[in-house]
């Protein structure tokens, strides 16, 4: 948003910016970086302290301009700036974003979070403080942010005490490379009764390894109101393990969007994925990424569509599969969805780069010559190649 301020020769016209309504001033500042917003203090007396009441604060490397090549110097300068802004800030902070890479100063960030914990007004918190190979361990004071509705944590480590009261207002939780063991994750989730969206993405080994299994059956008990689930990376092997029945003990009646990474050469992951889908009667979108090393000869008998004759996808409108190899279990899954999704509007299949043109043509022929009618004859199919 560009803000243009015209100053004329007439004294009354020149002070036009001072007569702007307070809500307009706040709206203008909302679209400005903190560094630029603080500079508006020189415009007039009315603007002098307005930036200190900004409800949305974003702290990242663009906040400072330091010529030094030493990352520690840049980070220290940034931390000091964050502390200074927070100390001068007046009024509630509804949205806060702190994203710093390459280095961090642990003790200073502990103090910053302690300062923030006194506020009950922060509704959205995005926090990423990362140095390669290190996780920032959140202090206990972080758990005092009781007003949170949206929490996005990246490259952090969390310990949840047994006396944790939970975030009673939390609706959206996103973990990216967050290190937390199964017991503490369960303790964390079960204490957030209003949670509607849960995302956990990561590629590194976590404390889950070696513990008792924490499957999707356990997860759904902690998320009775969840509407969006997105799990990928190393975590998926723990959630999609051991569930071999047709349905989960607890139905995910509110689930609308399911995003998973699935290895279709693992029988338990295939059956677990179908179990989750079969236990979510109101699903509107399914997005799967096929992962793992495939050996086509061993995959012919892992999925029998006859076992899922009772599967219902009455509300599914969109299906997306990426890294599709066109192997037997994947194709059988696709056919199963086509046969069951009566209101399907779009199916997008992104082929793996290893799929040859001949295999792609064969796949198209198979989809055109299905031995059964498609449940949704108007569904639009989009076949793309990963390399394009």
mmCIF file with all atom_site columns, N, CA, C and O in Angstrom, residues 337-354:
data_model
loop_
_atom_site.group_PDB
_atom_site.id
_atom_site.type_symbol
_atom_site.label_atom_id
_atom_site.label_alt_id
_atom_site.label_comp_id
_atom_site.label_asym_id
_atom_site.label_entity_id
_atom_site.label_seq_id
_atom_site.pdbx_PDB_ins_code
_atom_site.Cartn_x
_atom_site.Cartn_y
_atom_site.Cartn_z
_atom_site.occupancy
_atom_site.B_iso_or_equiv
_atom_site.pdbx_formal_charge
_atom_site.auth_seq_id
_atom_site.auth_comp_id
_atom_site.auth_asym_id
_atom_site.auth_atom_id
_atom_site.pdbx_PDB_model_num
ATOM 1  N N  . UNK A 1 337 ? -11.335 -43.860 -5.427  1.00 0.00 ? 337 UNK A N  1
ATOM 2  C CA . UNK A 1 337 ? -11.886 -42.533 -5.189  1.00 0.00 ? 337 UNK A CA 1
ATOM 3  C C  . UNK A 1 337 ? -12.846 -42.137 -6.308  1.00 0.00 ? 337 UNK A C  1
ATOM 4  O O  . UNK A 1 337 ? -13.936 -41.601 -6.061  1.00 0.00 ? 337 UNK A O  1
ATOM 5  N N  . UNK A 1 338 ? -12.455 -42.407 -7.536  1.00 0.00 ? 338 UNK A N  1
ATOM 6  C CA . UNK A 1 338 ? -13.295 -42.067 -8.690  1.00 0.00 ? 338 UNK A CA 1
ATOM 7  C C  . UNK A 1 338 ? -14.646 -42.777 -8.602  1.00 0.00 ? 338 UNK A C  1
ATOM 8  O O  . UNK A 1 338 ? -15.688 -42.224 -8.963  1.00 0.00 ? 338 UNK A O  1
ATOM 9  N N  . UNK A 1 339 ? -14.626 -43.996 -8.075  1.00 0.00 ? 339 UNK A N  1
ATOM 10 C CA . UNK A 1 339 ? -15.854 -44.788 -7.988  1.00 0.00 ? 339 UNK A CA 1
ATOM 11 C C  . UNK A 1 339 ? -16.751 -44.369 -6.833  1.00 0.00 ? 339 UNK A C  1
ATOM 12 O O  . UNK A 1 339 ? -17.955 -44.681 -6.841  1.00 0.00 ? 339 UNK A O  1
ATOM 13 N N  . UNK A 1 340 ? -16.194 -43.643 -5.842  1.00 0.00 ? 340 UNK A N  1
ATOM 14 C CA . UNK A 1 340 ? -16.952 -43.346 -4.632  1.00 0.00 ? 340 UNK A CA 1
ATOM 15 C C  . UNK A 1 340 ? -17.313 -41.869 -4.468  1.00 0.00 ? 340 UNK A C  1
ATOM 16 O O  . UNK A 1 340 ? -18.224 -41.545 -3.703  1.00 0.00 ? 340 UNK A O  1
ATOM 17 N N  . UNK A 1 341 ? -16.599 -40.974 -5.154  1.00 0.00 ? 341 UNK A N  1
ATOM 18 C CA . UNK A 1 341 ? -16.796 -39.537 -4.948  1.00 0.00 ? 341 UNK A CA 1
ATOM 19 C C  . UNK A 1 341 ? -17.858 -39.009 -5.910  1.00 0.00 ? 341 UNK A C  1
ATOM 20 O O  . UNK A 1 341 ? -17.565 -38.664 -7.060  1.00 0.00 ? 341 UNK A O  1
ATOM 21 N N  . UNK A 1 342 ? -19.094 -38.904 -5.442  1.00 0.00 ? 342 UNK A N  1
ATOM 22 C CA . UNK A 1 342 ? -20.220 -38.551 -6.306  1.00 0.00 ? 342 UNK A CA 1
ATOM 23 C C  . UNK A 1 342 ? -20.240 -37.075 -6.688  1.00 0.00 ? 342 UNK A C  1
ATOM 24 O O  . UNK A 1 342 ? -20.831 -36.711 -7.712  1.00 0.00 ? 342 UNK A O  1
ATOM 25 N N  . UNK A 1 343 ? -19.630 -36.211 -5.869  1.00 0.00 ? 343 UNK A N  1
ATOM 26 C CA . UNK A 1 343 ? -19.668 -34.773 -6.164  1.00 0.00 ? 343 UNK A CA 1
ATOM 27 C C  . UNK A 1 343 ? -18.276 -34.244 -6.511  1.00 0.00 ? 343 UNK A C  1
ATOM 28 O O  . UNK A 1 343 ? -18.027 -33.038 -6.442  1.00 0.00 ? 343 UNK A O  1
ATOM 29 N N  . UNK A 1 344 ? -17.359 -35.136 -6.888  1.00 0.00 ? 344 UNK A N  1
ATOM 30 C CA . UNK A 1 344 ? -15.997 -34.727 -7.225  1.00 0.00 ? 344 UNK A CA 1
ATOM 31 C C  . UNK A 1 344 ? -16.013 -33.729 -8.375  1.00 0.00 ? 344 UNK A C  1
ATOM 32 O O  . UNK A 1 344 ? -16.649 -33.968 -9.406  1.00 0.00 ? 344 UNK A O  1
ATOM 33 N N  . UNK A 1 345 ? -15.302 -32.613 -8.169  1.00 0.00 ? 345 UNK A N  1
ATOM 34 C CA . UNK A 1 345 ? -15.247 -31.564 -9.190  1.00 0.00 ? 345 UNK A CA 1
ATOM 35 C C  . UNK A 1 345 ? -13.907 -31.533 -9.911  1.00 0.00 ? 345 UNK A C  1
ATOM 36 O O  . UNK A 1 345 ? -13.857 -31.230 -11.103 1.00 0.00 ? 345 UNK A O  1
ATOM 37 N N  . UNK A 1 346 ? -12.834 -31.828 -9.170  1.00 0.00 ? 346 UNK A N  1
ATOM 38 C CA . UNK A 1 346 ? -11.507 -31.756 -9.791  1.00 0.00 ? 346 UNK A CA 1
ATOM 39 C C  . UNK A 1 346 ? -10.584 -32.801 -9.188  1.00 0.00 ? 346 UNK A C  1
ATOM 40 O O  . UNK A 1 346 ? -10.548 -32.991 -7.976  1.00 0.00 ? 346 UNK A O  1
ATOM 41 N N  . UNK A 1 347 ? -9.829  -33.473 -10.066 1.00 0.00 ? 347 UNK A N  1
ATOM 42 C CA . UNK A 1 347 ? -8.788  -34.407 -9.631  1.00 0.00 ? 347 UNK A CA 1
ATOM 43 C C  . UNK A 1 347 ? -7.496  -34.021 -10.347 1.00 0.00 ? 347 UNK A C  1
ATOM 44 O O  . UNK A 1 347 ? -7.413  -34.115 -11.578 1.00 0.00 ? 347 UNK A O  1
ATOM 45 N N  . UNK A 1 348 ? -6.522  -33.592 -9.577  1.00 0.00 ? 348 UNK A N  1
ATOM 46 C CA . UNK A 1 348 ? -5.239  -33.188 -10.158 1.00 0.00 ? 348 UNK A CA 1
ATOM 47 C C  . UNK A 1 348 ? -4.185  -34.224 -9.796  1.00 0.00 ? 348 UNK A C  1
ATOM 48 O O  . UNK A 1 348 ? -3.953  -34.497 -8.613  1.00 0.00 ? 348 UNK A O  1
ATOM 49 N N  . UNK A 1 349 ? -3.558  -34.796 -10.815 1.00 0.00 ? 349 UNK A N  1
ATOM 50 C CA . UNK A 1 349 ? -2.520  -35.812 -10.621 1.00 0.00 ? 349 UNK A CA 1
ATOM 51 C C  . UNK A 1 349 ? -1.221  -35.277 -11.182 1.00 0.00 ? 349 UNK A C  1
ATOM 52 O O  . UNK A 1 349 ? -1.113  -34.986 -12.380 1.00 0.00 ? 349 UNK A O  1
ATOM 53 N N  . UNK A 1 350 ? -0.226  -35.131 -10.310 1.00 0.00 ? 350 UNK A N  1
ATOM 54 C CA . UNK A 1 350 ? 1.094   -34.669 -10.741 1.00 0.00 ? 350 UNK A CA 1
ATOM 55 C C  . UNK A 1 350 ? 2.027   -35.872 -10.778 1.00 0.00 ? 350 UNK A C  1
ATOM 56 O O  . UNK A 1 350 ? 2.321   -36.478 -9.744  1.00 0.00 ? 350 UNK A O  1
ATOM 57 N N  . UNK A 1 351 ? 2.470   -36.225 -11.974 1.00 0.00 ? 351 UNK A N  1
ATOM 58 C CA . UNK A 1 351 ? 3.288   -37.421 -12.153 1.00 0.00 ? 351 UNK A CA 1
ATOM 59 C C  . UNK A 1 351 ? 4.725   -37.183 -11.719 1.00 0.00 ? 351 UNK A C  1
ATOM 60 O O  . UNK A 1 351 ? 5.281   -36.097 -11.910 1.00 0.00 ? 351 UNK A O  1
ATOM 61 N N  . UNK A 1 352 ? 5.323   -38.222 -11.143 1.00 0.00 ? 352 UNK A N  1
ATOM 62 C CA . UNK A 1 352 ? 6.736   -38.181 -10.778 1.00 0.00 ? 352 UNK A CA 1
ATOM 63 C C  . UNK A 1 352 ? 7.577   -38.042 -12.047 1.00 0.00 ? 352 UNK A C  1
ATOM 64 O O  . UNK A 1 352 ? 7.186   -38.495 -13.136 1.00 0.00 ? 352 UNK A O  1
ATOM 65 N N  . UNK A 1 353 ? 8.737   -37.427 -11.931 1.00 0.00 ? 353 UNK A N  1
ATOM 66 C CA . UNK A 1 353 ? 9.596   -37.217 -13.096 1.00 0.00 ? 353 UNK A CA 1
ATOM 67 C C  . UNK A 1 353 ? 10.057  -38.532 -13.718 1.00 0.00 ? 353 UNK A C  1
ATOM 68 O O  . UNK A 1 353 ? 10.455  -38.569 -14.885 1.00 0.00 ? 353 UNK A O  1
ATOM 69 N N  . UNK A 1 354 ? 10.009  -39.632 -12.945 1.00 0.00 ? 354 UNK A N  1
ATOM 70 C CA . UNK A 1 354 ? 10.459  -40.925 -13.459 1.00 0.00 ? 354 UNK A CA 1
ATOM 71 C C  . UNK A 1 354 ? 9.405   -41.625 -14.321 1.00 0.00 ? 354 UNK A C  1
ATOM 72 O O  . UNK A 1 354 ? 9.681   -42.651 -14.917 1.00 0.00 ? 354 UNK A O  1
#
